Amino acid sequence: MVDKRSFLKLPCPNGCKLWLYTLLLISLPLLVIYNNYQHQLSAYSSQVNEQIAQRTKLLSLMQAQLVESKLEAIDQTLKLISSHPNFIQDPDPHNYLLAQYSRNNSEMQALLHIDATGLLRFPKHQNAQLNLAERDYFKVHQSTKTDAVFTSKPMLPGDGHSKPVMVISRGLYDANNIFQGVIAAVIDIETFSLALSGISVNAQLFSSIVHEEGEIIFKVPFRNYQAGQTLDYVKNRTETNKLPLTGEGIYQHRTGDYQFAYQTLPKWRLHVFVGEHRSVVDKLISNHKFSHLRNSCLTALSIVILILTTAWLIRRRLEINEQLLESKAALQQSYQRNQAIIKAIPDLLFTIDKSGKIVDFEQGDGVPLLMPEENFINKHISQTLPDFLAQRTLLALQKTLQLGENDYYEYELKLSGKQHFFMARTSPINEDRMLVVVIDITERKKSENALQWQATHDSLTKLPNRVLFYDRLYQSVVESARYKQPFCLLYIDLNDFKKVNDTHGHLNGDMLLTLVAQRIRESIRESDTAARLAGDEFAILINHSDLEEARQVTEKLRQQLSMTYELNDGLMLKITASIGIACYPQDGKNADELILHADNHMYEEKRSASSSMS
């Protein structure tokens, strides 16, 4: 048996011992250098990869919010038009709304109204009435009988059109849930893409809006469109293996690797993918790897050559540390650049933890603050926000963190004496925090209110028009039937008004109509409704009244309307009116019966007046 101690004492030439000692001294520093090289390379790569991941996630969130806000605005238009009274039963009087709303949105190519058989009712085709019964956006509402919004896959409209479009649609159903057709918005994909192209950081970034079935709707920036392009990452998903609401990863393409992140918009059946070519990042890592490897090799070589020169080792180590500090400084500059990008966003960004405390925020130029920063940072939202807004935000916090779902809501605040409207959208950051993005939508609300007023009022007399009058008439019938309270309807037609236009011109005719409307308003109560139905026809709803009260109002109107009018150039003119009366419920129990009775009564009076004059 060999003695271990004798083995350790085996004779060895001095040269052998020197090599052993040398190898031992070289091995230890080389091992330290190697471990340090691996650690620094891993740390640098992690930081760089984290930055590109954060950038793609943030931009995908911003793109998704912008896409959703624009689609929501279009969907609001569809709901607003389809909710107009009597739209389903008699849509023709509302065609001007379809035409007007389609012109007010640059991304919206047209608004379509399709009847229950699939025939296009509006807009009218030049040659023949189009049958759209085979389109997916018609079939889905016809088969499922749901009024939920539907987003179609992209398509080329044909008939010489080369620009791709997609369709946002809603089904139309009557009170018995019977399918009555579809109202749809045709969106110009190229114009929609251009509206999203403003959100970008560098030329390596791209965005793809992808249908849930995998077909690419369009890319940002907009490139040559080819129908049927798919994204396999989405297309190959099964029904039980759908994409989560958010995600990220690396996509290997023939042109190189791409870092991507996506946001899912379940309501719209869309995914918003944002990718960034990793060539720049990989080059940074490669350069850093080469630089650090070179420095490590030089250090190792210096240790081998000058193993006993401690001072040189210390000096070299200091050089390495200095290079590491420079690398960290470069990373810090990149981080500050990303922060500057966030601060340049015009929206207001909040981070709220699961307890409801505001932990940080980024203020955009486009959203005013409710109070100075120091009054709400690191405080609970119930201490800083109005009660209604704090409660709504807490509900959104619970939904976002517990279910992992995005939430959005609108609210109204008075700031510096002015009314502002805002839209807030929440997104989960992690299981303990959520991001709140606040957008000022005051101007959009003002535009919507102005369009609503124009759609329900006569531009000449400023009185309610036929649409609003019929809506209030239907409401009066329902309320009177419920509370057994009568009301009366007056139907007014100016006698020989055509002669005024023919003799004195349309300017004087318009001025006369304006003065007549003014006298009608002054002759009724504020609770009553006066409207101009068409031309020289007016109508009045006298709420909570009987036939005797209606006759008193009629006599007052006759006196007021028969008084002399002073028109342009000192023209003095008199005119009379024929007035028909219909009272609920004796003259009719619904709007159509009341209007018919009042109209017949008015024409009887007009014929009687003509007979007496002859």
Coordinates of C-alpha atoms in Angstrom, one line a residue:
M1 CA 0.0 0.0 0.0
V2 CA 1.4 3.3 -1.0
D3 CA 1.8 5.9 1.7
K4 CA 0.0 9.2 0.8
R5 CA 2.5 11.3 2.7
S6 CA 5.4 9.7 0.9
F7 CA 3.7 10.4 -2.4
L8 CA 3.4 14.1 -1.6
K9 CA 7.2 14.1 -0.8
L10 CA 8.1 12.7 -4.2
P11 CA 11.2 14.4 -5.5
C12 CA 10.5 16.9 -8.2
P13 CA 13.0 19.1 -10.1
N14 CA 13.0 22.8 -9.3
G15 CA 11.8 23.6 -12.8
C16 CA 8.8 21.3 -12.3
K17 CA 8.0 23.0 -9.0
L18 CA 8.3 26.4 -10.6
W19 CA 5.9 25.5 -13.4
L20 CA 3.5 24.1 -10.8
Y21 CA 3.6 27.2 -8.8
T22 CA 3.4 29.4 -11.9
L23 CA 0.4 27.4 -13.2
L24 CA -1.2 27.7 -9.8
L25 CA -0.7 31.4 -9.6
I26 CA -1.9 31.9 -13.2
S27 CA -4.9 29.6 -12.7
L28 CA -6.3 31.5 -9.7
P29 CA -6.4 34.9 -11.3
L30 CA -7.6 33.5 -14.6
L31 CA -10.5 31.8 -12.8
V32 CA -11.4 35.1 -11.1
I33 CA -11.1 37.0 -14.4
Y34 CA -13.3 34.4 -16.2
N35 CA -16.0 34.5 -13.5
N36 CA -15.9 38.3 -13.5
Y37 CA -16.2 38.3 -17.3
Q38 CA -19.2 36.1 -17.3
H39 CA -20.9 38.0 -14.5
Q40 CA -20.4 41.4 -16.2
L41 CA -21.4 40.2 -19.6
S42 CA -24.5 38.6 -18.1
A43 CA -25.4 41.8 -16.2
Y44 CA -24.9 44.1 -19.2
S45 CA -26.9 41.8 -21.5
S46 CA -29.7 41.6 -18.9
Q47 CA -29.9 45.3 -18.6
V48 CA -29.8 45.9 -22.4
N49 CA -32.5 43.2 -23.0
E50 CA -34.6 44.6 -20.2
Q51 CA -34.5 48.0 -21.8
I52 CA -35.7 46.8 -25.2
A53 CA -38.3 44.6 -23.6
Q54 CA -39.6 47.6 -21.6
R55 CA -39.6 49.8 -24.7
T56 CA -41.6 47.3 -26.8
K57 CA -44.1 46.7 -23.9
L58 CA -44.6 50.4 -23.4
L59 CA -45.1 51.1 -27.1
S60 CA -47.4 48.1 -27.6
L61 CA -49.5 49.4 -24.7
M62 CA -49.6 52.9 -26.2
Q63 CA -50.4 51.6 -29.7
A64 CA -53.2 49.4 -28.2
Q65 CA -54.7 52.3 -26.3
L66 CA -54.6 54.5 -29.4
V67 CA -56.2 51.7 -31.5
E68 CA -58.9 51.1 -28.9
S69 CA -59.7 54.8 -28.5
K70 CA -60.1 55.3 -32.2
L71 CA -62.2 52.1 -32.6
E72 CA -64.3 53.1 -29.6
A73 CA -65.0 56.5 -31.2
I74 CA -66.2 54.8 -34.4
D75 CA -68.3 52.3 -32.3
Q76 CA -69.8 55.2 -30.4
T77 CA -70.9 56.7 -33.8
L78 CA -72.5 53.3 -34.8
K79 CA -74.4 53.1 -31.5
L80 CA -75.4 56.8 -31.6
I81 CA -76.9 56.5 -35.1
S82 CA -78.6 53.2 -34.5
S83 CA -80.1 54.5 -31.2
H84 CA -82.0 57.3 -32.9
P85 CA -85.8 57.0 -32.6
N86 CA -87.5 55.0 -35.3
F87 CA -84.1 54.2 -37.1
I88 CA -84.9 50.5 -37.6
Q89 CA -88.5 50.9 -38.7
D90 CA -87.9 53.9 -41.0
P91 CA -84.1 54.5 -41.6
D92 CA -84.4 56.7 -44.7
P93 CA -84.9 60.0 -42.8
H94 CA -81.7 59.2 -41.0
N95 CA -79.5 58.8 -44.1
Y96 CA -78.2 62.3 -43.7
L97 CA -76.8 61.3 -40.3
L98 CA -74.8 58.4 -41.9
A99 CA -73.5 60.8 -44.6
Q100 CA -72.5 63.5 -42.0
Y101 CA -70.8 61.2 -39.5
S102 CA -68.8 59.4 -42.3
R103 CA -67.4 62.8 -43.3
N104 CA -66.3 63.7 -39.8
N105 CA -63.8 60.9 -39.3
S106 CA -60.8 60.8 -41.6
E107 CA -60.2 57.0 -41.0
M108 CA -63.8 56.2 -41.8
Q109 CA -64.2 55.6 -45.6
A110 CA -68.0 55.1 -45.4
L111 CA -70.9 54.2 -43.1
L112 CA -73.1 51.3 -44.4
H113 CA -76.7 50.4 -43.6
I114 CA -77.6 46.9 -44.7
D115 CA -81.2 45.5 -44.4
A116 CA -82.1 42.1 -43.1
T117 CA -81.8 40.4 -46.5
G118 CA -78.2 41.7 -47.0
L119 CA -79.1 44.5 -49.5
L120 CA -77.1 47.7 -49.1
R121 CA -79.6 50.5 -48.3
F122 CA -77.0 53.3 -47.8
P123 CA -75.1 54.5 -49.6
K124 CA -76.9 53.8 -52.8
H125 CA -74.7 52.1 -55.4
Q126 CA -74.3 53.7 -58.8
N127 CA -75.4 50.7 -60.9
A128 CA -77.4 48.3 -58.8
Q129 CA -78.2 47.6 -55.2
L130 CA -75.4 45.5 -53.7
N131 CA -76.1 42.3 -51.9
L132 CA -73.6 41.9 -48.9
A133 CA -75.3 38.8 -47.3
E134 CA -72.1 36.7 -47.8
R135 CA -69.9 39.2 -45.9
D136 CA -68.6 37.9 -42.6
Y137 CA -69.8 41.0 -40.7
F138 CA -73.3 40.4 -42.0
K139 CA -73.4 36.7 -41.3
V140 CA -72.1 36.9 -37.7
H141 CA -74.9 39.3 -36.6
Q142 CA -77.5 37.3 -38.6
S143 CA -76.6 34.0 -37.0
T144 CA -75.7 35.0 -33.4
K145 CA -78.3 37.7 -33.0
T146 CA -76.1 39.8 -30.7
D147 CA -75.6 43.5 -30.7
A148 CA -71.9 43.2 -29.8
V149 CA -69.5 45.0 -32.0
F150 CA -67.7 42.8 -34.7
T151 CA -64.4 43.4 -36.4
S152 CA -63.9 41.9 -39.8
K153 CA -60.7 40.6 -41.3
P154 CA -59.1 43.0 -43.9
M155 CA -60.4 42.9 -47.5
L156 CA -60.1 44.7 -50.8
P157 CA -63.5 46.3 -51.6
G158 CA -63.2 45.6 -55.4
D159 CA -64.7 47.6 -58.3
G160 CA -61.3 49.1 -59.1
H161 CA -60.4 50.0 -55.5
S162 CA -56.9 49.0 -54.4
K163 CA -56.9 50.3 -50.9
P164 CA -57.5 47.7 -48.2
V165 CA -60.3 48.2 -45.6
M166 CA -61.7 46.5 -42.5
V167 CA -65.2 46.8 -41.2
I168 CA -66.5 47.5 -37.7
S169 CA -70.2 46.5 -37.4
R170 CA -73.2 46.2 -35.1
G171 CA -76.4 44.2 -35.6
L172 CA -79.8 45.9 -35.7
Y173 CA -82.6 44.2 -33.8
D174 CA -86.2 45.3 -33.1
A175 CA -87.9 45.2 -29.8
N176 CA -88.7 41.4 -30.3
N177 CA -85.0 40.7 -31.0
I178 CA -85.7 40.0 -34.6
F179 CA -82.7 40.7 -36.9
Q180 CA -83.3 43.9 -39.0
G181 CA -79.9 44.3 -40.6
V182 CA -76.4 45.7 -39.9
I183 CA -74.9 49.1 -39.5
A184 CA -71.2 49.1 -40.3
A185 CA -68.2 51.5 -40.6
V186 CA -65.7 50.9 -43.4
I187 CA -62.2 51.9 -42.2
D188 CA -59.5 52.9 -44.6
I189 CA -56.6 50.8 -43.3
E190 CA -53.9 53.0 -44.8
T191 CA -55.3 56.2 -43.2
F192 CA -55.8 54.3 -39.9
S193 CA -52.2 53.2 -40.1
L194 CA -50.9 56.7 -40.7
A195 CA -52.8 57.9 -37.6
L196 CA -50.8 55.4 -35.5
S197 CA -47.4 56.1 -37.1
G198 CA -46.7 59.1 -34.8
I199 CA -45.8 56.7 -31.9
S200 CA -42.3 55.5 -32.6
V201 CA -38.8 55.7 -31.1
N202 CA -36.4 54.6 -33.9
A203 CA -36.4 53.2 -37.4
Q204 CA -35.9 49.6 -36.0
L205 CA -39.4 49.6 -34.6
F206 CA -42.5 48.3 -36.4
S207 CA -46.1 47.6 -35.3
S208 CA -48.5 45.0 -36.7
I209 CA -52.3 45.0 -36.0
V210 CA -53.3 41.3 -36.3
H211 CA -56.8 39.7 -36.4
E212 CA -57.4 37.1 -33.8
E213 CA -57.4 34.5 -36.6
G214 CA -53.9 35.4 -37.4
E215 CA -54.4 37.6 -40.5
I216 CA -52.3 40.8 -40.5
I217 CA -54.6 43.8 -41.0
F218 CA -51.9 46.4 -41.5
K219 CA -48.4 47.4 -40.4
V220 CA -47.1 50.6 -39.0
P221 CA -45.4 52.2 -40.8
F222 CA -47.7 51.2 -43.7
R223 CA -46.0 49.0 -46.2
N224 CA -47.2 47.3 -49.4
Y225 CA -50.4 45.6 -48.5
Q226 CA -50.9 42.0 -49.5
A227 CA -54.2 40.3 -48.7
G228 CA -54.0 37.1 -46.7
Q229 CA -50.7 37.8 -44.9
T230 CA -50.7 35.9 -41.6
L231 CA -48.6 35.9 -38.4
D232 CA -47.9 32.3 -37.5
Y233 CA -47.4 33.1 -33.9
V234 CA -51.2 33.9 -33.8
K235 CA -52.5 31.8 -36.6
N236 CA -51.2 28.5 -35.2
R237 CA -53.0 29.0 -31.9
T238 CA -55.9 26.7 -31.1
E239 CA -59.2 27.6 -29.5
T240 CA -57.9 26.3 -26.1
N241 CA -54.5 27.9 -26.6
K242 CA -55.4 31.5 -27.2
L243 CA -52.9 34.3 -26.6
P244 CA -53.0 35.9 -23.2
L245 CA -53.9 39.6 -22.9
T246 CA -50.2 40.6 -22.9
G247 CA -47.0 38.9 -23.8
E248 CA -43.5 39.3 -25.1
G249 CA -40.7 37.2 -26.6
I250 CA -38.2 36.9 -29.4
Y251 CA -39.3 36.1 -33.0
Q252 CA -36.8 34.5 -35.3
H253 CA -37.2 35.8 -38.9
R254 CA -35.1 35.3 -42.0
T255 CA -34.0 39.0 -41.8
G256 CA -32.9 38.6 -38.2
D257 CA -34.3 38.3 -34.6
Y258 CA -37.0 40.7 -33.4
Q259 CA -37.9 41.5 -29.8
F260 CA -41.6 41.8 -29.6
A261 CA -44.4 42.5 -27.2
Y262 CA -48.2 42.5 -27.7
Q263 CA -51.4 43.6 -26.2
T264 CA -54.7 41.8 -26.9
L265 CA -57.9 43.8 -27.4
P266 CA -60.6 41.1 -26.8
K267 CA -63.6 43.4 -27.6
W268 CA -62.1 44.1 -31.1
R269 CA -60.7 40.6 -31.7
L270 CA -57.3 42.2 -32.4
H271 CA -53.7 41.9 -31.2
V272 CA -51.3 44.8 -31.3
F273 CA -47.7 43.6 -31.9
V274 CA -44.7 45.9 -31.5
G275 CA -41.3 44.6 -32.6
E276 CA -37.8 46.0 -32.6
H277 CA -35.0 44.5 -34.7
R278 CA -32.4 43.2 -32.3
S279 CA -29.5 44.1 -34.6
V280 CA -28.6 47.3 -32.7
V281 CA -29.0 45.5 -29.3
D282 CA -27.0 42.5 -30.4
K283 CA -24.3 44.7 -31.8
L284 CA -24.1 46.6 -28.4
I285 CA -23.8 43.3 -26.6
S286 CA -21.3 42.0 -29.2
N287 CA -19.2 45.1 -28.9
H288 CA -19.3 45.0 -25.1
K289 CA -18.4 41.3 -25.2
F290 CA -15.5 41.9 -27.5
S291 CA -14.3 44.9 -25.5
H292 CA -14.6 43.1 -22.2
L293 CA -13.1 39.9 -23.5
R294 CA -10.1 41.9 -24.9
N295 CA -9.6 43.6 -21.5
S296 CA -9.8 40.3 -19.7
C297 CA -7.3 38.7 -22.0
L298 CA -4.9 41.7 -21.6
T299 CA -5.3 41.4 -17.9
A300 CA -4.6 37.7 -17.9
L301 CA -1.6 38.2 -20.2
S302 CA -0.3 40.9 -17.9
I303 CA -0.7 38.6 -14.9
V304 CA 1.2 35.8 -16.8
I305 CA 4.0 38.1 -17.8
L306 CA 4.2 40.3 -14.6
I307 CA 2.9 37.9 -12.0
L308 CA 5.0 39.5 -9.3
T309 CA 4.3 43.1 -10.2
T310 CA 1.5 43.9 -7.8
A311 CA 1.4 47.5 -8.7
W312 CA 0.7 46.6 -12.3
L313 CA -2.1 44.3 -11.3
I314 CA -3.7 47.0 -9.2
R315 CA -3.3 49.6 -12.0
R316 CA -4.9 47.2 -14.5
R317 CA -7.7 46.4 -12.1
L318 CA -8.4 50.1 -11.8
E319 CA -8.5 50.4 -15.6
I320 CA -11.0 47.6 -15.7
N321 CA -13.2 49.2 -13.0
E322 CA -13.1 52.5 -14.9
Q323 CA -14.3 50.7 -18.1
L324 CA -17.1 49.1 -16.1
L325 CA -18.1 52.5 -14.7
E326 CA -18.2 53.8 -18.3
S327 CA -20.4 51.0 -19.3
K328 CA -22.8 51.6 -16.4
A329 CA -22.8 55.4 -17.3
A330 CA -23.8 54.5 -20.9
L331 CA -26.6 52.3 -19.6
Q332 CA -27.7 55.1 -17.3
Q333 CA -27.8 57.5 -20.2
S334 CA -30.0 55.0 -22.1
Y335 CA -32.3 54.7 -19.2
Q336 CA -32.6 58.5 -18.9
R337 CA -33.4 58.6 -22.7
N338 CA -36.2 56.1 -22.1
Q339 CA -37.5 58.3 -19.3
A340 CA -37.4 61.3 -21.5
I341 CA -39.5 59.4 -24.1
I342 CA -42.1 58.6 -21.4
K343 CA -42.2 62.3 -20.3
A344 CA -42.7 63.4 -23.9
I345 CA -46.0 61.5 -24.0
P346 CA -48.9 64.1 -23.8
D347 CA -51.0 61.8 -21.6
L348 CA -50.9 61.5 -17.8
L349 CA -49.5 58.3 -16.4
F350 CA -50.1 57.0 -12.8
T351 CA -48.8 54.0 -11.0
I352 CA -51.0 52.8 -8.2
D353 CA -50.2 49.9 -5.9
K354 CA -52.7 47.3 -4.7
S355 CA -53.5 49.3 -1.5
G356 CA -54.7 52.3 -3.6
K357 CA -51.6 54.5 -3.0
I358 CA -50.2 56.6 -5.9
V359 CA -46.5 55.6 -6.0
D360 CA -45.4 57.7 -9.0
F361 CA -46.6 59.5 -12.1
E362 CA -45.5 61.2 -15.3
Q363 CA -47.3 64.3 -16.4
G364 CA -48.0 65.0 -20.0
D365 CA -48.5 68.4 -21.5
G366 CA -52.0 67.5 -22.7
V367 CA -53.6 66.8 -19.4
P368 CA -54.0 69.4 -16.5
L369 CA -53.4 68.3 -12.9
L370 CA -56.2 68.3 -10.3
M371 CA -53.6 69.5 -7.7
P372 CA -49.8 70.0 -7.3
E373 CA -47.7 66.8 -7.3
E374 CA -46.7 67.0 -3.7
N375 CA -50.4 66.9 -2.6
F376 CA -51.0 63.4 -4.1
I377 CA -47.8 61.5 -4.6
N378 CA -47.4 58.6 -2.0
K379 CA -51.0 59.2 -0.8
H380 CA -54.1 57.1 -1.1
I381 CA -56.4 58.0 -4.0
S382 CA -59.3 58.5 -1.5
Q383 CA -57.3 61.4 0.0
T384 CA -56.6 63.1 -3.3
L385 CA -59.5 62.4 -5.8
P386 CA -63.2 63.3 -5.6
D387 CA -65.3 60.6 -3.9
F388 CA -66.9 59.4 -7.2
L389 CA -63.6 59.2 -9.0
A390 CA -61.8 57.5 -6.1
Q391 CA -64.5 54.8 -5.9
R392 CA -64.4 54.2 -9.7
T393 CA -60.6 54.0 -9.6
L394 CA -60.7 51.5 -6.8
L395 CA -63.1 49.3 -8.7
A396 CA -60.8 49.5 -11.7
L397 CA -57.8 48.6 -9.4
Q398 CA -59.7 45.5 -8.2
K399 CA -60.6 44.4 -11.7
T400 CA -57.2 45.0 -13.1
L401 CA -55.1 43.3 -10.4
Q402 CA -57.5 40.4 -9.6
L403 CA -58.6 39.5 -13.1
G404 CA -55.6 40.9 -15.0
E405 CA -57.9 42.7 -17.4
N406 CA -57.7 46.3 -18.8
D407 CA -60.4 48.7 -17.7
Y408 CA -61.3 52.1 -19.0
Y409 CA -63.8 54.8 -17.9
E410 CA -64.7 58.4 -18.5
Y411 CA -65.3 61.1 -16.0
E412 CA -65.9 64.9 -15.8
L413 CA -64.0 67.5 -13.6
K414 CA -64.2 71.2 -13.2
L415 CA -60.6 72.7 -13.3
S416 CA -59.9 76.4 -13.1
G417 CA -63.5 77.2 -13.7
K418 CA -63.7 75.1 -16.9
Q419 CA -65.4 71.8 -17.5
H420 CA -63.0 69.0 -18.6
F421 CA -63.7 65.5 -19.8
F422 CA -61.2 62.7 -19.3
M423 CA -60.8 59.0 -20.2
A424 CA -58.7 56.8 -18.0
R425 CA -57.4 53.3 -19.0
T426 CA -55.8 50.9 -16.5
S427 CA -53.3 48.1 -17.3
P428 CA -51.6 45.6 -15.0
I429 CA -47.9 46.1 -14.4
N430 CA -47.5 43.2 -12.1
E431 CA -49.6 41.5 -9.4
D432 CA -49.1 44.5 -7.0
R433 CA -49.3 47.5 -9.3
M434 CA -51.3 48.9 -12.2
L435 CA -50.7 51.7 -14.7
V436 CA -53.4 54.4 -15.3
V437 CA -53.2 56.4 -18.5
V438 CA -55.4 59.6 -18.5
I439 CA -56.4 61.4 -21.7
D440 CA -58.1 64.7 -22.0
I441 CA -61.1 64.2 -24.3
T442 CA -62.7 67.6 -23.7
E443 CA -62.5 68.7 -27.4
R444 CA -63.9 65.4 -28.6
K445 CA -66.8 65.7 -26.2
K446 CA -67.5 69.2 -27.4
S447 CA -67.5 68.0 -31.0
E448 CA -69.9 65.1 -30.2
N449 CA -72.3 67.5 -28.4
A450 CA -72.2 70.0 -31.3
L451 CA -73.0 67.2 -33.8
Q452 CA -75.8 65.9 -31.6
W453 CA -77.3 69.4 -31.4
Q454 CA -77.0 69.8 -35.2
A455 CA -78.7 66.4 -35.8
T456 CA -81.7 67.3 -33.6
H457 CA -82.3 71.0 -34.3
D458 CA -83.3 73.1 -37.3
S459 CA -80.4 75.3 -38.4
L460 CA -82.6 78.2 -39.5
T461 CA -85.1 78.6 -36.5
K462 CA -83.0 76.9 -33.8
L463 CA -86.1 74.9 -32.9
P464 CA -86.0 71.1 -32.5
N465 CA -86.3 69.3 -35.8
R466 CA -88.6 66.4 -36.8
V467 CA -86.2 63.7 -35.2
L468 CA -86.2 65.3 -31.8
F469 CA -89.9 66.2 -31.9
Y470 CA -90.9 62.6 -32.7
D471 CA -88.6 61.4 -29.8
R472 CA -90.4 63.7 -27.3
L473 CA -93.8 62.9 -28.7
Y474 CA -93.1 59.2 -28.1
Q475 CA -91.9 60.0 -24.6
S476 CA -95.1 62.0 -23.9
V477 CA -97.2 59.1 -25.1
V478 CA -95.4 56.6 -22.8
E479 CA -95.5 58.9 -19.8
S480 CA -99.2 59.9 -20.3
A481 CA -100.1 56.2 -20.7
R482 CA -98.3 55.4 -17.4
Y483 CA -99.5 58.3 -15.3
K484 CA -103.0 58.8 -17.0
Q485 CA -102.1 62.4 -17.8
P486 CA -103.5 63.9 -21.0
F487 CA -101.6 66.2 -23.4
C488 CA -102.3 67.9 -26.7
L489 CA -100.5 68.3 -30.0
L490 CA -100.8 71.4 -32.2
Y491 CA -100.0 71.2 -36.0
I492 CA -99.3 74.6 -37.6
D493 CA -99.1 75.4 -41.3
L494 CA -98.6 79.0 -42.6
N495 CA -101.2 80.0 -45.2
D496 CA -99.9 81.2 -48.6
F497 CA -96.3 81.1 -47.4
K498 CA -95.2 80.1 -50.9
K499 CA -96.4 83.5 -52.2
V500 CA -94.0 85.2 -49.7
N501 CA -91.0 83.3 -51.3
D502 CA -92.2 83.9 -54.8
T503 CA -93.1 87.6 -54.3
H504 CA -90.5 88.8 -51.8
G505 CA -87.6 86.3 -52.2
H506 CA -86.3 83.4 -50.1
L507 CA -84.3 85.7 -47.7
N508 CA -87.5 87.4 -46.6
G509 CA -89.1 84.0 -46.4
D510 CA -86.4 82.7 -44.1
M511 CA -86.6 85.8 -42.0
L512 CA -90.4 85.3 -41.7
L513 CA -89.9 81.7 -40.6
T514 CA -87.4 82.8 -37.9
L515 CA -89.8 85.4 -36.6
V516 CA -92.7 82.9 -36.6
A517 CA -90.5 80.5 -34.6
Q518 CA -89.7 83.3 -32.1
R519 CA -93.4 84.1 -31.6
I520 CA -94.2 80.5 -31.1
R521 CA -91.5 80.1 -28.4
E522 CA -92.8 83.2 -26.6
S523 CA -96.4 81.9 -26.7
I524 CA -95.8 78.6 -24.9
R525 CA -94.4 77.4 -21.6
E526 CA -90.8 76.4 -21.1
S527 CA -92.0 72.8 -20.4
D528 CA -93.7 72.6 -23.8
T529 CA -91.9 71.7 -27.0
A530 CA -92.0 73.6 -30.3
A531 CA -90.5 72.2 -33.4
R532 CA -90.1 73.0 -37.1
L533 CA -91.1 69.8 -39.1
A534 CA -90.5 70.9 -42.6
G535 CA -90.8 74.1 -44.7
D536 CA -93.6 76.2 -43.1
E537 CA -94.9 73.4 -40.9
F538 CA -94.5 73.6 -37.2
A539 CA -95.7 71.5 -34.3
I540 CA -96.1 72.1 -30.5
L541 CA -96.4 69.6 -27.7
I542 CA -98.4 71.0 -24.8
N543 CA -97.7 68.8 -21.8
H544 CA -100.2 68.1 -19.1
S545 CA -103.1 69.8 -20.9
D546 CA -106.6 69.1 -22.1
L547 CA -108.6 70.3 -25.2
E548 CA -109.7 73.5 -23.5
E549 CA -106.2 74.6 -22.6
A550 CA -105.0 73.7 -26.1
R551 CA -107.7 75.9 -27.6
Q552 CA -106.6 78.8 -25.4
V553 CA -103.0 78.3 -26.6
T554 CA -104.3 78.1 -30.2
E555 CA -106.1 81.4 -29.9
K556 CA -103.0 83.0 -28.4
L557 CA -100.9 81.7 -31.3
R558 CA -103.4 83.0 -33.9
Q559 CA -103.2 86.5 -32.4
Q560 CA -99.4 86.5 -32.2
L561 CA -98.8 85.0 -35.6
S562 CA -101.3 87.3 -37.3
M563 CA -99.6 90.5 -36.1
T564 CA -97.5 92.4 -38.7
Y565 CA -93.9 91.3 -39.4
E566 CA -91.1 93.7 -40.3
L567 CA -88.8 92.0 -42.8
N568 CA -85.8 93.2 -44.8
D569 CA -85.7 96.7 -46.3
G570 CA -88.7 97.8 -44.1
L571 CA -91.1 95.3 -45.7
M572 CA -94.2 95.0 -43.5
L573 CA -96.2 91.8 -44.0
K574 CA -99.0 89.9 -42.4
I575 CA -99.7 86.1 -42.6
T576 CA -102.2 83.7 -41.0
A577 CA -101.8 80.1 -39.9
S578 CA -104.0 77.1 -39.9
I579 CA -103.7 75.1 -36.6
G580 CA -104.9 71.5 -36.0
I581 CA -105.4 70.1 -32.5
A582 CA -105.1 66.5 -31.4
C583 CA -105.4 65.5 -27.7
Y584 CA -104.3 62.2 -26.0
P585 CA -106.0 59.8 -25.6
Q586 CA -109.4 60.8 -27.2
D587 CA -107.9 61.7 -30.6
G588 CA -105.3 58.9 -30.7
K589 CA -103.3 56.6 -28.4
N590 CA -100.0 56.6 -30.3
A591 CA -97.8 59.1 -32.1
D592 CA -99.0 58.3 -35.6
E593 CA -102.7 58.6 -34.8
L594 CA -102.2 61.9 -33.0
I595 CA -100.2 63.4 -35.9
L596 CA -102.7 62.2 -38.4
H597 CA -105.6 63.6 -36.5
A598 CA -103.9 67.0 -36.0
D599 CA -102.9 67.1 -39.6
N600 CA -106.5 66.3 -40.8
H601 CA -107.8 68.9 -38.4
M602 CA -105.4 71.5 -39.7
Y603 CA -106.3 70.8 -43.3
E604 CA -110.1 71.0 -42.5
E605 CA -109.4 74.5 -41.0
K606 CA -107.4 75.5 -44.1
R607 CA -110.2 74.3 -46.4
S608 CA -112.8 76.1 -44.3
A609 CA -110.7 79.3 -44.4
S610 CA -110.4 79.0 -48.2
S611 CA -114.1 78.4 -48.7
S612 CA -115.1 81.4 -46.6
M613 CA -112.7 83.7 -48.5
S614 CA -114.1 82.5 -51.9

